[in-house]
């Protein structure tokens, strides 16, 4: 569309230039003809020159056609927006966005506005480009007074853009350019309205973000009423008064020293706490180890119990089998025991009968022997009574391997004879007393 506009303008201008050239050429020929007429004998047979006024006028009138068409075409570039301004009715409502638009030529005009983000900043910009594009930067900081009456220098940056929907209002009601006539005084008035409610310390450190947020909200509200959209308000730097800065630096040094001592104290406390935690950790590790061992034991017991759940039927079968085998062995043992008992009873009876028989035989033998001994003793006693010296002879024979000479009383009374005889009589009496039993 822009090429078409330039082509139409070129055609219109070319037609006008052609008309002027034709008219100038005809006038030049007319001048030459008149000079020739004034010369004697120079104009004989020369045809008069006709100036083509109508042709030139027609070309001029025809040239206005493409020119008017070209003037009716308006191309709004990217990043811009326009508003129609009529010579008869003023600003026409509506916004012309980037692209080609048609308007009434010679009656309407288009006022273009930059709708890209623009920057207003106080003090020197951080990049050092004070005259950068879309940046308005006053050389000095914005001076405001705090609650104590001290003057502060604020380095502020406001990023904004024009609301494309309200360009007709901006064109009809606000001075141009808006970035120099509206934004700076509004921003300055807002900061000078808010900062006096805070102390220097609050603005500098304690409530710096709160002050910025309040200023941003109020600036956004005021400029939005004028069709300006505020995207961001930045408080880049604060210049303190010299004396206050020195006092603040001293105070900050003391606070830093206090913070250092507090940090050292905190480190000591942390070291103590670390030692306590290490002791507690060691204790906890020991407890955990004990708990772990207990859990291991529990798990082992559970695993053994789980294993027993599977092995229990087998064990029960084995126990049942063992019980049956034991019962069989018991029954066999009982039977064997009964057999053995019966055999033992029989053996005991046989043994008892044998013993009785042996006892009876022994008793009979003893009685017989006793009777025989008694009879022998009686006979010996009778013999000894008749011959007392036989006792000495018998004793001498018994002791003959030990004694070679033995002297006995000559009266025939042996010192041992009475005792021997008495003992033999007692033995015979006891034997005879046991036999009836």
PDB file of C-alpha atoms in Angstrom, residues 83-221:
ATOM      1  CA  UNK A  83      -5.670   9.439  15.461  1.00  0.00           C
ATOM      2  CA  UNK A  84      -7.646  11.234  12.722  1.00  0.00           C
ATOM      3  CA  UNK A  85      -7.760  14.990  13.195  1.00  0.00           C
ATOM      4  CA  UNK A  86     -10.417  16.731  11.092  1.00  0.00           C
ATOM      5  CA  UNK A  87     -10.039  20.366  10.104  1.00  0.00           C
ATOM      6  CA  UNK A  88     -13.781  20.727  10.528  1.00  0.00           C
ATOM      7  CA  UNK A  89     -14.764  18.628  13.596  1.00  0.00           C
ATOM      8  CA  UNK A  90     -11.494  18.180  15.471  1.00  0.00           C
ATOM      9  CA  UNK A  91     -10.281  14.828  16.765  1.00  0.00           C
ATOM     10  CA  UNK A  92     -12.172  11.876  15.347  1.00  0.00           C
ATOM     11  CA  UNK A  93     -12.830   9.069  17.878  1.00  0.00           C
ATOM     12  CA  UNK A  94     -11.021   5.823  17.199  1.00  0.00           C
ATOM     13  CA  UNK A  95      -7.455   4.640  16.890  1.00  0.00           C
ATOM     14  CA  UNK A  96      -5.560   3.806  13.734  1.00  0.00           C
ATOM     15  CA  UNK A  97      -3.337   0.801  14.417  1.00  0.00           C
ATOM     16  CA  UNK A  98      -0.236  -0.137  12.366  1.00  0.00           C
ATOM     17  CA  UNK A  99      -1.142  -0.666   8.734  1.00  0.00           C
ATOM     18  CA  UNK A 100      -2.807   1.210   5.848  1.00  0.00           C
ATOM     19  CA  UNK A 101      -5.879   3.368   6.391  1.00  0.00           C
ATOM     20  CA  UNK A 102      -8.033   5.666   4.230  1.00  0.00           C
ATOM     21  CA  UNK A 103      -9.014   9.196   5.192  1.00  0.00           C
ATOM     22  CA  UNK A 104     -10.526  12.281   3.659  1.00  0.00           C
ATOM     23  CA  UNK A 105      -7.715  14.116   1.855  1.00  0.00           C
ATOM     24  CA  UNK A 106      -7.054  17.800   2.596  1.00  0.00           C
ATOM     25  CA  UNK A 107      -9.646  17.661   5.416  1.00  0.00           C
ATOM     26  CA  UNK A 108      -8.319  15.036   7.769  1.00  0.00           C
ATOM     27  CA  UNK A 109      -4.828  14.538   9.071  1.00  0.00           C
ATOM     28  CA  UNK A 110      -3.291  11.735  11.159  1.00  0.00           C
ATOM     29  CA  UNK A 111      -1.483  12.422  14.443  1.00  0.00           C
ATOM     30  CA  UNK A 112       0.971   9.601  15.179  1.00  0.00           C
ATOM     31  CA  UNK A 113       1.894   8.436  18.689  1.00  0.00           C
ATOM     32  CA  UNK A 114       4.647   6.084  19.820  1.00  0.00           C
ATOM     33  CA  UNK A 115       2.938   3.181  21.645  1.00  0.00           C
ATOM     34  CA  UNK A 116       6.173   1.401  22.594  1.00  0.00           C
ATOM     35  CA  UNK A 117       7.516   1.380  26.162  1.00  0.00           C
ATOM     36  CA  UNK A 118       9.120   4.643  27.194  1.00  0.00           C
ATOM     37  CA  UNK A 119      11.383   5.439  30.128  1.00  0.00           C
ATOM     38  CA  UNK A 120      11.343   8.426  32.431  1.00  0.00           C
ATOM     39  CA  UNK A 121      14.312   8.556  34.788  1.00  0.00           C
ATOM     40  CA  UNK A 122      15.771  11.091  37.189  1.00  0.00           C
ATOM     41  CA  UNK A 123      19.521  11.448  37.491  1.00  0.00           C
ATOM     42  CA  UNK A 124      22.019   9.852  35.148  1.00  0.00           C
ATOM     43  CA  UNK A 125      20.864   6.546  33.640  1.00  0.00           C
ATOM     44  CA  UNK A 126      22.777   3.488  34.757  1.00  0.00           C
ATOM     45  CA  UNK A 127      24.068   2.831  31.223  1.00  0.00           C
ATOM     46  CA  UNK A 128      25.374   6.403  30.932  1.00  0.00           C
ATOM     47  CA  UNK A 129      23.234   7.262  27.881  1.00  0.00           C
ATOM     48  CA  UNK A 130      21.373  10.366  28.953  1.00  0.00           C
ATOM     49  CA  UNK A 131      19.932  11.050  25.503  1.00  0.00           C
ATOM     50  CA  UNK A 132      18.906   7.502  24.589  1.00  0.00           C
ATOM     51  CA  UNK A 133      15.834   6.911  22.488  1.00  0.00           C
ATOM     52  CA  UNK A 134      12.513   6.843  24.393  1.00  0.00           C
ATOM     53  CA  UNK A 135      14.337   7.982  27.550  1.00  0.00           C
ATOM     54  CA  UNK A 136      13.732  11.321  29.236  1.00  0.00           C
ATOM     55  CA  UNK A 137      16.332  11.869  31.950  1.00  0.00           C
ATOM     56  CA  UNK A 138      16.605  15.072  33.996  1.00  0.00           C
ATOM     57  CA  UNK A 139      20.198  15.762  34.927  1.00  0.00           C
ATOM     58  CA  UNK A 140      19.455  16.123  38.647  1.00  0.00           C
ATOM     59  CA  UNK A 141      17.983  13.725  41.174  1.00  0.00           C
ATOM     60  CA  UNK A 142      14.415  14.233  42.349  1.00  0.00           C
ATOM     61  CA  UNK A 143      14.661  16.242  45.577  1.00  0.00           C
ATOM     62  CA  UNK A 144      12.094  15.366  48.252  1.00  0.00           C
ATOM     63  CA  UNK A 145      11.835  16.020  51.984  1.00  0.00           C
ATOM     64  CA  UNK A 146      11.497  13.297  54.598  1.00  0.00           C
ATOM     65  CA  UNK A 147       9.528  13.443  57.821  1.00  0.00           C
ATOM     66  CA  UNK A 148      12.460  15.001  59.695  1.00  0.00           C
ATOM     67  CA  UNK A 149      12.701  17.789  57.120  1.00  0.00           C
ATOM     68  CA  UNK A 150      15.897  16.419  55.570  1.00  0.00           C
ATOM     69  CA  UNK A 151      16.264  16.568  51.811  1.00  0.00           C
ATOM     70  CA  UNK A 152      16.715  13.322  49.901  1.00  0.00           C
ATOM     71  CA  UNK A 153      17.786  12.822  46.317  1.00  0.00           C
ATOM     72  CA  UNK A 154      15.895  10.025  44.568  1.00  0.00           C
ATOM     73  CA  UNK A 155      17.021   8.288  41.396  1.00  0.00           C
ATOM     74  CA  UNK A 156      13.729   7.057  39.933  1.00  0.00           C
ATOM     75  CA  UNK A 157      12.912   5.191  36.765  1.00  0.00           C
ATOM     76  CA  UNK A 158       9.359   4.879  35.424  1.00  0.00           C
ATOM     77  CA  UNK A 159       8.576   2.558  32.532  1.00  0.00           C
ATOM     78  CA  UNK A 160       5.319   3.436  30.787  1.00  0.00           C
ATOM     79  CA  UNK A 161       3.526   3.466  27.460  1.00  0.00           C
ATOM     80  CA  UNK A 162       0.567   5.248  25.919  1.00  0.00           C
ATOM     81  CA  UNK A 163      -2.769   3.466  25.971  1.00  0.00           C
ATOM     82  CA  UNK A 164      -3.636   3.004  22.296  1.00  0.00           C
ATOM     83  CA  UNK A 165      -7.352   2.976  23.118  1.00  0.00           C
ATOM     84  CA  UNK A 166      -7.193   6.493  24.587  1.00  0.00           C
ATOM     85  CA  UNK A 167      -5.094   8.240  21.958  1.00  0.00           C
ATOM     86  CA  UNK A 168      -8.069  10.364  20.844  1.00  0.00           C
ATOM     87  CA  UNK A 169      -8.389  11.642  24.448  1.00  0.00           C
ATOM     88  CA  UNK A 170      -4.642  12.327  24.632  1.00  0.00           C
ATOM     89  CA  UNK A 171      -4.725  14.185  21.295  1.00  0.00           C
ATOM     90  CA  UNK A 172      -7.713  16.299  22.262  1.00  0.00           C
ATOM     91  CA  UNK A 173      -6.913  17.066  25.925  1.00  0.00           C
ATOM     92  CA  UNK A 174      -3.239  16.648  26.795  1.00  0.00           C
ATOM     93  CA  UNK A 175      -0.239  18.741  25.805  1.00  0.00           C
ATOM     94  CA  UNK A 176       2.400  17.252  23.544  1.00  0.00           C
ATOM     95  CA  UNK A 177       4.767  15.565  24.066  1.00  0.00           C
ATOM     96  CA  UNK A 178       3.198  13.629  26.891  1.00  0.00           C
ATOM     97  CA  UNK A 179       6.525  12.148  28.074  1.00  0.00           C
ATOM     98  CA  UNK A 180       7.805  15.635  28.944  1.00  0.00           C
ATOM     99  CA  UNK A 181       4.669  17.518  29.850  1.00  0.00           C
ATOM    100  CA  UNK A 182       2.646  15.002  31.881  1.00  0.00           C
ATOM    101  CA  UNK A 183       4.834  12.183  33.249  1.00  0.00           C
ATOM    102  CA  UNK A 184       7.632  14.139  35.030  1.00  0.00           C
ATOM    103  CA  UNK A 185       5.407  16.465  37.086  1.00  0.00           C
ATOM    104  CA  UNK A 186       3.049  13.637  38.004  1.00  0.00           C
ATOM    105  CA  UNK A 187       5.894  11.389  39.174  1.00  0.00           C
ATOM    106  CA  UNK A 188       7.538  14.210  41.132  1.00  0.00           C
ATOM    107  CA  UNK A 189       4.283  15.224  42.831  1.00  0.00           C
ATOM    108  CA  UNK A 190       3.545  11.633  43.899  1.00  0.00           C
ATOM    109  CA  UNK A 191       6.980  11.082  45.453  1.00  0.00           C
ATOM    110  CA  UNK A 192       6.826  14.468  47.178  1.00  0.00           C
ATOM    111  CA  UNK A 193       3.423  13.528  48.543  1.00  0.00           C
ATOM    112  CA  UNK A 194       4.428  10.090  49.897  1.00  0.00           C
ATOM    113  CA  UNK A 195       8.007  10.501  51.198  1.00  0.00           C
ATOM    114  CA  UNK A 196       7.168  13.156  53.865  1.00  0.00           C
ATOM    115  CA  UNK A 197       5.147  10.475  55.675  1.00  0.00           C
ATOM    116  CA  UNK A 198       8.309   8.426  56.360  1.00  0.00           C
ATOM    117  CA  UNK A 199      11.582   9.017  58.124  1.00  0.00           C
ATOM    118  CA  UNK A 200      14.895   8.962  56.286  1.00  0.00           C
ATOM    119  CA  UNK A 201      15.752   5.576  57.817  1.00  0.00           C
ATOM    120  CA  UNK A 202      12.444   4.116  56.673  1.00  0.00           C
ATOM    121  CA  UNK A 203      12.868   5.408  53.135  1.00  0.00           C
ATOM    122  CA  UNK A 204      16.497   4.285  52.954  1.00  0.00           C
ATOM    123  CA  UNK A 205      16.209   0.778  54.380  1.00  0.00           C
ATOM    124  CA  UNK A 206      13.367  -0.271  56.675  1.00  0.00           C
ATOM    125  CA  UNK A 207      10.355   0.559  54.492  1.00  0.00           C
ATOM    126  CA  UNK A 208      11.960   1.204  51.140  1.00  0.00           C
ATOM    127  CA  UNK A 209       9.877  -1.366  49.274  1.00  0.00           C
ATOM    128  CA  UNK A 210       6.693  -0.180  50.954  1.00  0.00           C
ATOM    129  CA  UNK A 211       7.364   3.421  49.836  1.00  0.00           C
ATOM    130  CA  UNK A 212       8.097   2.241  46.293  1.00  0.00           C
ATOM    131  CA  UNK A 213       4.912   0.183  46.128  1.00  0.00           C
ATOM    132  CA  UNK A 214       2.769   3.068  47.377  1.00  0.00           C
ATOM    133  CA  UNK A 215       4.355   5.435  44.881  1.00  0.00           C
ATOM    134  CA  UNK A 216       3.890   2.939  42.064  1.00  0.00           C
ATOM    135  CA  UNK A 217       0.218   2.460  42.910  1.00  0.00           C
ATOM    136  CA  UNK A 218      -0.479   6.204  43.078  1.00  0.00           C
ATOM    137  CA  UNK A 219       1.501   7.007  39.892  1.00  0.00           C
ATOM    138  CA  UNK A 220      -0.294   4.209  38.042  1.00  0.00           C
ATOM    139  CA  UNK A 221      -3.666   5.508  39.189  1.00  0.00           C
TER     140      UNK A 221
END
